[in-house]
Amino acid sequence: MPRIDDELSPLQLNRFQQLRHFLTIEGLSRKHLTDILDTADTFIEVGSRSIKKVPLLRGKTVANLFFEASTRTRTTFELAAKRLSADVLNINITTSATSKGESLSDMLRNLEAMAVDMFVVRHAQSGAPHFIAKSVTPRVSVINAGDGRHAHPTQAMLDMLTIRQHKHKFEGLKVAIVGDILHSRVARSQIQALNLLGAEEVRVIAPDTLLPPYIDQFGVKVFSSMKEGMRDVDVVIMLRLQKERMEGALLPSEQEFFRLYGLSQDKLALAKPDAIVMHPGPINRGVEIESAVADGPQSVILNQVTNGIAVRMAVMSMAMSGQIAELTADEEVA
Amino acid sequence: MTSLIDVDAAMRDMAEKLKLLCAERNIDKPALVGIHTGGVWVARRLQSLLGWDGPVGELDISFYRDDFTRIGLNPKVKASSLPFETEGRDVVLVDDVIMSGRTIRAAMNELFDFGRPASILLVALMDVGGRDLPIQPDVVGASRRLQSNQRVKLLGPDPLAVELREKTGSS
């Protein structure tokens, strides 16, 4: 029987240390991450069936609350929920009541009153999903679909699943994360996950202007040169250049960025011959990565997209399971 | 450890009954599908006794259990694997123990998500009664009635043995 210890449980775990919400990689254990990957592995096969659905979340309702636009992430969350047989509400925040002056908490209370079981939250403000998870009733789980510059844990986990599929283990792996680290919530979650899962070396390769302060405290090796940073890596993760987040002259030009930090076949040749190339999408072709590499034999970018559905199915079903365990325990006490 | 039943004798008996039943229904080369974990062991043993070839399908019914809202997700879920077409095919579904019938209901629901089989024959090594649903196996190796605090567990895969245990939770 798991130990009951409310005080030590962080917000996203229930009293049995099971996933209850999924907000960040931080504070989770290696076992939590491995359980997510193992469960996601079992969901991959569902996508190849004639009927791509399992009845696990039948009768549950998932609301996608996207305060920031993202077609790809929202679509994969929607597909994941539907493949679990949940009902899905896509709330378009820009035209919803919050833009008519209704407060966020009033909107959430209304959704709770409609018996929604799970909120999938994308927000430009770091910490928004945490704030929501703190305020929801015990009958709601919150999944972070990307908040500000803080975290994008499901993207990190689908990347980990893709790496594990191709490299089979994390020990001994050298992984390079290249590009706009400063604005990237994905990079932050990836670094935490890779370190937790036991990667040998996590490198970040970026110009100084696109590195957050104190980056060396994140457990990474910092390189400003692709030539040095790419040498002998097993995995290359290219980041999207967040054009919409560029304030001031952080970059001389896109052409200059591609020349120095874009992934061309020449630069990829510095990595191990069997290195895999990843990108969270959407790709700015000719800016972060050239088409011959993005569509080349070492690219696993489309595998990442497929794995995104399986990882989100895993996280949703595990968080719902954690919610059920908590509610059942509460009922037994009462 | 002494097995509750003579598994080898029960398996030989099941193989004989299954062969006759298939002949009676004009079923040739059905697809064998075992339910994780014990059902897969029993299906493999049956395959060997019958001399049938081809892979044995494996079903994990964790995503189809009707008690998710009470107990949540099975943490040891495994991927199902049906390395053959089931659409229009005769399927022999195999489990180690049948009791409430809920596992079989879930397994049939899952099977139909892979395609529509022409027919399903149900085989169980042991029937311990206690049915909640109107599901009966076509072939059974042995039947025993259990007391309310008892359950059985198949140990295997080699050798196969049935152990009688005190019940600790829901099945």
Coordinates of C-alpha atoms in Angstrom, one line a residue:
Chain A
M1 CA 0.0 0.0 0.0
P2 CA 1.5 3.4 -0.9
R3 CA 2.4 5.7 2.0
I4 CA -0.1 8.4 2.7
D5 CA 1.8 11.7 3.1
D6 CA -0.1 14.8 2.1
E7 CA 2.4 17.3 3.1
L8 CA 5.2 15.9 1.0
S9 CA 3.1 15.5 -2.1
P10 CA 3.7 18.2 -4.6
L11 CA 0.6 19.6 -6.3
Q12 CA 0.6 17.3 -9.3
L13 CA 0.8 14.1 -7.3
N14 CA -1.9 12.5 -5.2
R15 CA -1.3 11.2 -1.7
F16 CA -0.2 7.9 -3.2
Q17 CA 2.5 9.7 -5.3
Q18 CA 0.5 8.9 -8.5
L19 CA 0.1 11.5 -11.2
R20 CA -3.0 13.7 -10.4
H21 CA -2.3 16.7 -12.7
F22 CA 0.5 17.0 -15.2
L23 CA 2.1 20.4 -14.9
T24 CA 5.8 20.1 -15.2
I25 CA 8.6 17.5 -15.2
E26 CA 10.1 19.2 -12.1
G27 CA 9.4 17.2 -8.9
L28 CA 8.6 14.0 -10.7
S29 CA 10.8 10.9 -10.3
R30 CA 12.5 8.8 -12.9
K31 CA 9.8 6.1 -12.2
H32 CA 7.0 8.6 -13.0
L33 CA 8.6 9.4 -16.3
T34 CA 9.2 5.7 -17.1
D35 CA 5.6 4.9 -16.3
I36 CA 4.4 7.6 -18.6
L37 CA 6.7 6.2 -21.4
D38 CA 5.6 2.6 -20.8
T39 CA 1.9 3.5 -20.8
A40 CA 2.4 5.6 -23.9
D41 CA 4.1 2.6 -25.6
T42 CA 0.9 0.5 -25.1
F43 CA -1.3 3.3 -26.6
I44 CA 0.8 3.5 -29.9
E45 CA -0.8 0.2 -31.1
V46 CA -4.3 1.7 -30.7
G47 CA -3.5 4.1 -33.6
S48 CA -3.1 1.2 -36.0
R49 CA -6.4 -0.5 -35.2
S50 CA -9.3 -0.4 -37.5
I51 CA -11.3 1.4 -34.7
K52 CA -8.8 3.7 -33.2
K53 CA -10.5 4.0 -29.9
V54 CA -10.4 2.5 -26.4
P55 CA -13.3 3.1 -23.9
L56 CA -11.1 4.1 -21.0
L57 CA -12.4 7.7 -20.6
R58 CA -15.9 7.0 -21.8
G59 CA -18.3 9.3 -20.1
K60 CA -15.5 11.8 -19.1
T61 CA -15.4 15.3 -20.5
V62 CA -12.1 17.1 -21.4
A63 CA -12.0 20.8 -22.0
N64 CA -9.2 22.2 -24.1
L65 CA -8.6 25.7 -22.8
F66 CA -6.2 27.3 -25.2
F67 CA -5.5 30.9 -24.2
E68 CA -2.8 30.9 -26.8
A69 CA -3.2 29.6 -30.3
S70 CA -1.6 26.2 -31.2
T71 CA -3.3 24.1 -33.8
R72 CA -0.9 21.2 -33.6
T73 CA -0.9 20.7 -29.8
R74 CA -4.6 21.3 -29.5
T75 CA -5.3 18.8 -32.3
T76 CA -3.2 16.1 -30.7
F77 CA -4.8 16.6 -27.3
E78 CA -8.2 16.5 -28.9
L79 CA -7.4 13.3 -30.8
A80 CA -5.8 11.7 -27.7
A81 CA -9.0 12.5 -25.7
K82 CA -11.2 11.2 -28.4
R83 CA -9.2 8.0 -28.8
L84 CA -9.8 7.5 -25.1
S85 CA -13.6 7.9 -25.9
A86 CA -13.8 11.1 -23.8
D87 CA -16.1 14.0 -24.9
V88 CA -14.1 17.0 -25.9
L89 CA -14.9 20.7 -25.6
N90 CA -12.7 23.1 -27.4
I91 CA -13.1 26.5 -25.8
N92 CA -12.0 29.3 -28.1
I93 CA -10.8 31.8 -25.4
T94 CA -10.5 34.8 -27.7
T95 CA -14.3 34.7 -28.4
S96 CA -15.3 33.3 -25.0
A97 CA -16.8 35.1 -22.1
T98 CA -13.3 36.0 -20.6
S99 CA -13.0 38.5 -23.4
K100 CA -16.4 39.9 -22.4
G101 CA -15.0 40.6 -18.9
E102 CA -15.8 37.3 -17.2
S103 CA -12.9 36.4 -14.8
L104 CA -10.9 33.2 -15.4
S105 CA -12.1 31.8 -12.1
D106 CA -15.8 32.4 -13.0
M107 CA -15.2 30.6 -16.3
L108 CA -13.6 27.6 -14.6
R109 CA -16.4 27.4 -12.0
N110 CA -18.9 27.3 -14.9
L111 CA -17.0 24.5 -16.6
E112 CA -16.8 22.6 -13.3
A113 CA -20.6 23.1 -12.9
M114 CA -20.9 21.4 -16.4
A115 CA -19.1 18.4 -14.8
V116 CA -16.0 18.7 -16.9
D117 CA -13.4 16.2 -15.6
M118 CA -10.2 17.5 -17.1
F119 CA -8.8 20.9 -18.3
V120 CA -6.0 21.0 -20.9
V121 CA -4.5 24.4 -20.5
R122 CA -2.2 26.4 -22.9
H123 CA -1.4 29.9 -21.6
A124 CA 1.2 32.6 -22.5
Q125 CA 1.6 33.2 -18.8
S126 CA 4.1 31.0 -17.0
G127 CA 2.4 29.2 -14.0
A128 CA -1.2 29.6 -15.3
P129 CA -1.8 25.8 -15.2
H130 CA -0.4 25.6 -11.7
F131 CA -2.7 28.4 -10.6
I132 CA -5.7 26.6 -12.2
A133 CA -4.7 23.2 -10.6
K134 CA -4.6 24.9 -7.2
S135 CA -8.1 26.2 -7.5
V136 CA -10.0 23.4 -9.2
T137 CA -12.3 20.9 -7.3
P138 CA -11.0 17.4 -6.5
R139 CA -13.0 16.2 -9.5
V140 CA -10.9 18.0 -12.1
S141 CA -7.4 17.2 -13.4
V142 CA -5.3 19.8 -15.1
I143 CA -2.8 19.0 -17.9
N144 CA -0.3 21.7 -18.9
A145 CA -0.2 22.1 -22.7
G146 CA 2.5 24.8 -22.6
D147 CA 2.8 27.8 -20.3
G148 CA 4.8 30.9 -21.1
R149 CA 8.6 30.2 -21.0
H150 CA 8.1 27.7 -18.2
A151 CA 7.2 24.2 -19.3
H152 CA 5.7 22.0 -22.0
P153 CA 5.9 18.6 -20.3
T154 CA 3.9 16.5 -22.8
Q155 CA 6.1 17.7 -25.6
A156 CA 9.2 16.8 -23.6
M157 CA 7.7 13.3 -22.9
L158 CA 6.8 12.6 -26.5
D159 CA 10.4 13.6 -27.4
M160 CA 11.7 11.2 -24.7
L161 CA 9.4 8.4 -26.1
T162 CA 10.8 9.1 -29.6
I163 CA 14.4 9.0 -28.3
R164 CA 13.7 5.7 -26.4
Q165 CA 12.2 4.1 -29.5
H166 CA 15.3 4.8 -31.5
K167 CA 18.1 4.6 -28.9
H168 CA 16.4 2.1 -26.5
K169 CA 17.9 3.7 -23.4
F170 CA 19.1 7.1 -22.1
E171 CA 22.3 6.0 -20.4
G172 CA 25.3 7.0 -22.5
L173 CA 23.4 9.3 -24.8
K174 CA 24.7 12.7 -25.7
V175 CA 21.9 15.0 -26.7
A176 CA 22.2 18.5 -28.3
I177 CA 19.4 21.0 -28.0
V178 CA 19.9 23.7 -30.6
G179 CA 18.5 27.2 -31.1
D180 CA 16.2 29.5 -29.2
I181 CA 16.7 28.2 -25.6
L182 CA 15.8 31.5 -24.1
H183 CA 12.1 31.5 -25.2
S184 CA 11.7 27.7 -25.2
R185 CA 9.5 26.0 -22.6
V186 CA 10.1 22.9 -24.5
A187 CA 13.9 23.0 -24.0
R188 CA 13.4 23.6 -20.3
S189 CA 11.2 20.5 -19.9
Q190 CA 13.4 18.4 -22.2
I191 CA 16.6 19.2 -20.1
Q192 CA 14.8 18.2 -16.9
A193 CA 13.5 15.0 -18.5
L194 CA 16.8 14.0 -20.1
N195 CA 18.7 14.5 -16.8
L196 CA 16.1 12.6 -14.8
L197 CA 16.1 9.7 -17.3
G198 CA 19.9 9.4 -17.1
A199 CA 21.2 10.9 -20.4
E200 CA 25.0 11.1 -20.2
E201 CA 25.3 14.7 -21.5
V202 CA 22.8 17.3 -22.4
R203 CA 24.2 20.1 -24.5
V204 CA 22.7 23.4 -25.5
I205 CA 23.9 25.2 -28.6
A206 CA 22.8 28.8 -29.1
P207 CA 24.1 32.3 -29.4
D208 CA 24.5 34.1 -26.1
T209 CA 21.5 36.3 -26.9
L210 CA 19.2 33.2 -27.0
L211 CA 20.4 31.6 -23.8
P212 CA 18.7 32.3 -20.4
P213 CA 20.8 33.6 -17.6
Y214 CA 22.4 30.9 -15.3
I215 CA 21.8 28.2 -18.0
D216 CA 24.8 26.3 -16.8
Q217 CA 22.9 25.6 -13.5
F218 CA 20.4 23.5 -15.4
G219 CA 22.7 20.5 -15.8
V220 CA 23.8 21.2 -19.3
K221 CA 27.0 21.9 -21.2
V222 CA 26.8 25.2 -23.1
F223 CA 28.2 25.6 -26.6
S224 CA 28.1 28.7 -28.8
S225 CA 29.5 26.9 -31.8
M226 CA 27.7 24.2 -33.8
K227 CA 31.0 22.7 -34.9
E228 CA 32.0 21.9 -31.3
G229 CA 28.6 21.2 -29.9
M230 CA 27.4 18.7 -32.5
R231 CA 30.5 16.5 -32.3
D232 CA 29.6 12.9 -31.5
V233 CA 26.0 13.5 -30.4
D234 CA 23.4 10.8 -30.6
V235 CA 20.4 13.1 -30.7
V236 CA 19.9 16.5 -32.2
I237 CA 16.9 18.5 -31.1
M238 CA 16.3 21.6 -33.1
L239 CA 14.0 24.2 -31.5
R240 CA 11.6 26.5 -33.4
L241 CA 12.8 30.1 -33.7
Q242 CA 10.0 31.9 -31.8
K243 CA 9.7 34.8 -34.2
E244 CA 6.6 36.0 -32.3
R245 CA 8.6 36.3 -29.1
M246 CA 11.6 38.1 -30.5
E247 CA 11.8 41.5 -28.9
G248 CA 14.6 43.8 -30.0
A249 CA 17.6 42.7 -32.0
L250 CA 18.3 39.2 -30.5
L251 CA 19.3 38.0 -33.9
P252 CA 21.1 39.7 -36.8
S253 CA 18.9 38.0 -39.4
E254 CA 17.3 34.7 -40.1
Q255 CA 19.8 34.0 -42.8
E256 CA 22.6 34.6 -40.4
F257 CA 21.0 32.4 -37.8
F258 CA 20.7 29.6 -40.3
R259 CA 24.3 30.0 -41.4
L260 CA 25.5 29.7 -37.8
Y261 CA 22.9 27.5 -36.0
G262 CA 20.7 26.0 -38.7
L263 CA 20.9 22.3 -39.2
S264 CA 22.4 21.5 -42.6
Q265 CA 23.7 18.2 -43.8
D266 CA 27.3 19.4 -43.3
K267 CA 26.7 20.2 -39.6
L268 CA 24.7 16.9 -39.1
A269 CA 27.8 15.0 -40.4
L270 CA 29.6 16.1 -37.2
A271 CA 27.2 14.0 -35.1
K272 CA 27.3 10.3 -34.8
P273 CA 26.4 8.5 -38.1
D274 CA 23.2 7.1 -36.5
A275 CA 22.2 10.3 -34.8
I276 CA 18.5 11.2 -35.0
V277 CA 17.1 14.6 -35.8
M278 CA 14.1 16.0 -33.9
H279 CA 12.0 19.2 -34.1
P280 CA 8.9 20.1 -32.1
G281 CA 7.3 21.8 -35.1
P282 CA 6.1 23.8 -36.8
I283 CA 9.3 23.9 -38.8
N284 CA 10.7 27.2 -40.2
R285 CA 12.4 25.5 -43.2
G286 CA 15.7 27.2 -44.2
V287 CA 15.8 28.9 -40.8
E288 CA 16.3 26.2 -38.1
I289 CA 16.7 23.3 -40.5
E290 CA 17.2 22.7 -44.2
S291 CA 14.6 20.6 -46.0
A292 CA 17.0 17.9 -47.0
V293 CA 17.6 17.2 -43.3
A294 CA 14.0 17.7 -42.1
D295 CA 12.9 15.1 -44.7
G296 CA 16.0 13.0 -44.6
P297 CA 16.7 9.5 -43.3
Q298 CA 17.8 10.7 -39.9
S299 CA 14.7 12.8 -39.2
V300 CA 12.2 11.4 -36.8
I301 CA 10.0 14.5 -36.8
L302 CA 6.9 12.7 -38.0
N303 CA 7.4 10.0 -35.4
Q304 CA 7.3 12.7 -32.8
V305 CA 3.9 13.8 -34.1
T306 CA 2.5 10.2 -33.9
N307 CA 4.0 9.7 -30.4
G308 CA 2.4 13.0 -29.3
I309 CA -1.0 11.4 -29.4
A310 CA 0.1 8.3 -27.4
V311 CA 1.9 10.3 -24.7
R312 CA -1.1 12.6 -24.3
M313 CA -3.4 9.5 -24.0
A314 CA -1.1 8.1 -21.4
V315 CA -0.9 11.3 -19.4
M316 CA -4.7 11.9 -19.5
S317 CA -5.5 8.3 -18.4
M318 CA -2.9 8.3 -15.7
A319 CA -4.0 11.7 -14.3
M320 CA -7.6 10.6 -14.4
S321 CA -6.6 7.4 -12.6
G322 CA -4.8 9.4 -9.9
Q323 CA -7.9 11.5 -9.5
I324 CA -10.0 8.4 -9.0
A325 CA -7.6 6.9 -6.5
E326 CA -7.7 10.2 -4.5
L327 CA -11.5 10.5 -4.6
T328 CA -11.9 6.8 -3.6
A329 CA -9.5 7.3 -0.6
D330 CA -11.4 10.5 0.4
E331 CA -14.7 8.6 0.3
E332 CA -13.3 5.7 2.4
V333 CA -12.1 8.2 5.0
A334 CA -15.6 10.0 5.0
Chain B
M1 CA 3.4 -27.0 -4.9
T2 CA 0.4 -29.2 -5.7
S3 CA -1.8 -27.9 -8.5
L4 CA -5.6 -27.6 -7.8
I5 CA -6.2 -29.5 -11.0
D6 CA -4.2 -31.8 -13.3
V7 CA -3.4 -29.1 -15.9
D8 CA -1.8 -31.5 -18.4
A9 CA -4.8 -33.8 -18.4
A10 CA -7.2 -30.8 -18.6
M11 CA -5.2 -29.3 -21.5
R12 CA -5.3 -32.6 -23.5
D13 CA -9.0 -32.8 -22.9
M14 CA -9.5 -29.2 -24.0
A15 CA -7.5 -29.8 -27.2
E16 CA -9.6 -32.8 -28.1
K17 CA -12.9 -31.0 -27.4
L18 CA -11.8 -27.9 -29.4
K19 CA -10.7 -30.1 -32.3
L20 CA -14.2 -31.8 -32.4
L21 CA -16.0 -28.5 -32.0
C22 CA -14.1 -26.9 -34.9
A23 CA -14.8 -29.9 -37.1
E24 CA -18.5 -29.8 -36.2
R25 CA -18.7 -26.1 -37.1
N26 CA -16.5 -26.4 -40.2
I27 CA -13.9 -24.1 -38.8
D28 CA -10.5 -24.4 -40.4
K29 CA -7.4 -22.8 -39.0
P30 CA -8.9 -20.3 -36.6
A31 CA -6.9 -17.5 -35.1
L32 CA -5.9 -18.3 -31.5
V33 CA -6.0 -15.3 -29.2
G34 CA -5.0 -15.4 -25.5
I35 CA -5.9 -12.9 -22.8
H36 CA -2.9 -11.6 -20.8
T37 CA -1.2 -13.3 -19.1
G38 CA -2.5 -16.7 -18.2
G39 CA -4.7 -17.0 -21.3
V40 CA -1.7 -16.5 -23.5
W41 CA 0.1 -19.4 -21.8
V42 CA -2.9 -21.6 -22.2
A43 CA -3.4 -20.6 -25.8
R44 CA 0.3 -21.4 -26.6
R45 CA 0.0 -24.8 -25.0
L46 CA -3.2 -25.6 -26.9
Q47 CA -1.6 -24.6 -30.1
S48 CA 1.2 -27.0 -29.5
L49 CA -1.1 -29.8 -28.6
L50 CA -3.2 -29.2 -31.7
G51 CA -0.2 -28.8 -34.0
W52 CA -1.6 -25.6 -35.3
D53 CA 0.9 -23.1 -36.7
G54 CA 1.1 -19.3 -36.9
P55 CA 1.4 -16.7 -34.1
V56 CA -0.8 -16.6 -31.0
G57 CA -2.6 -13.2 -30.6
E58 CA -2.3 -11.4 -27.2
L59 CA -5.0 -9.2 -25.7
D60 CA -4.6 -6.9 -22.7
I61 CA -8.0 -5.8 -21.7
S62 CA -6.8 -3.1 -19.3
F63 CA -8.2 -0.3 -21.5
Y64 CA -11.6 -2.0 -21.7
R65 CA -12.2 -2.8 -18.0
D66 CA -15.6 -1.5 -16.8
D67 CA -14.2 -0.7 -13.4
F68 CA -11.9 2.2 -14.4
T69 CA -14.1 4.7 -12.6
R70 CA -13.7 2.7 -9.4
I71 CA -10.1 1.5 -9.5
G72 CA -8.3 3.5 -12.3
L73 CA -5.8 2.3 -14.8
N74 CA -4.0 -1.0 -14.4
P75 CA -0.3 0.1 -13.8
K76 CA 1.0 -3.0 -15.5
V77 CA -0.9 -2.6 -18.8
K78 CA 0.8 -4.3 -21.8
A79 CA 0.1 -3.6 -25.5
S80 CA -2.3 -6.0 -27.3
S81 CA -0.8 -7.7 -30.3
L82 CA -2.8 -9.4 -33.0
P83 CA -0.3 -10.1 -35.7
F84 CA -3.0 -11.3 -38.2
E85 CA -6.3 -10.1 -39.6
T86 CA -9.3 -10.9 -37.5
E87 CA -11.9 -9.4 -40.0
G88 CA -14.1 -12.3 -41.2
R89 CA -11.9 -14.9 -39.4
D90 CA -13.0 -17.5 -36.9
V91 CA -11.3 -16.7 -33.6
V92 CA -10.6 -18.9 -30.6
L93 CA -10.5 -16.7 -27.5
V94 CA -8.6 -18.3 -24.6
D95 CA -8.4 -17.4 -20.9
D96 CA -7.1 -19.2 -17.9
V97 CA -10.0 -18.8 -15.5
I98 CA -13.6 -17.6 -16.1
M99 CA -15.5 -16.2 -13.2
S100 CA -17.7 -13.1 -13.5
G101 CA -17.5 -13.0 -17.3
R102 CA -16.5 -9.3 -17.3
T103 CA -13.0 -10.0 -18.6
I104 CA -14.4 -11.9 -21.6
R105 CA -16.9 -9.1 -22.3
A106 CA -14.0 -6.7 -22.3
A107 CA -11.9 -9.0 -24.5
M108 CA -14.7 -9.3 -27.1
N109 CA -15.2 -5.6 -27.1
E110 CA -11.5 -5.2 -27.8
L111 CA -11.5 -7.9 -30.5
F112 CA -14.2 -6.1 -32.4
D113 CA -12.1 -2.9 -32.5
F114 CA -9.5 -4.8 -34.6
G115 CA -12.2 -6.0 -37.1
R116 CA -15.4 -8.1 -37.2
P117 CA -14.6 -11.7 -36.6
A118 CA -16.8 -14.3 -38.4
S119 CA -17.2 -16.2 -35.0
I120 CA -15.6 -16.4 -31.6
L121 CA -15.2 -19.7 -29.7
L122 CA -14.5 -19.3 -26.0
V123 CA -12.0 -21.6 -24.2
A124 CA -11.2 -21.5 -20.5
L125 CA -8.9 -23.7 -18.5
M126 CA -11.0 -23.4 -15.4
D127 CA -14.6 -22.3 -14.7
V128 CA -15.0 -21.3 -11.1
G129 CA -18.6 -20.0 -11.4
G130 CA -19.8 -16.7 -10.0
R131 CA -21.0 -15.3 -13.3
D132 CA -22.2 -11.6 -13.4
L133 CA -22.9 -11.7 -17.1
P134 CA -24.5 -14.4 -19.4
I135 CA -21.2 -15.6 -20.9
Q136 CA -20.4 -19.3 -21.1
P137 CA -17.3 -20.9 -22.5
D138 CA -17.6 -23.4 -25.3
V139 CA -14.7 -25.5 -24.0
V140 CA -13.6 -25.9 -20.4
G141 CA -10.8 -27.9 -18.9
A142 CA -12.1 -28.2 -15.3
S143 CA -14.9 -26.7 -13.2
R144 CA -14.7 -26.0 -9.5
R145 CA -16.9 -24.0 -7.2
L146 CA -15.0 -21.7 -4.9
Q147 CA -15.9 -20.3 -1.5
S148 CA -16.4 -16.5 -1.4
N149 CA -13.0 -15.8 0.1
Q150 CA -11.2 -18.0 -2.4
R151 CA -9.7 -17.3 -5.9
V152 CA -7.4 -19.3 -8.2
K153 CA -4.3 -18.2 -10.0
L154 CA -2.5 -19.8 -12.9
L155 CA 1.2 -20.1 -12.4
G156 CA 3.4 -20.6 -15.5
P157 CA 4.3 -20.6 -18.2
D158 CA 6.2 -23.8 -17.8
P159 CA 5.0 -25.8 -16.0
L160 CA 1.4 -24.6 -15.7
A161 CA -0.2 -25.1 -12.3
V162 CA -3.3 -23.7 -10.7
E163 CA -2.9 -22.4 -7.1
L164 CA -5.8 -21.8 -4.7
R165 CA -5.5 -18.5 -2.9
E166 CA -7.3 -16.5 -0.3
K167 CA -9.1 -13.5 -2.0
T168 CA -7.6 -10.1 -1.3
G169 CA -9.3 -7.8 -3.7
S170 CA -11.8 -7.5 -6.6
S171 CA -11.1 -9.7 -9.7

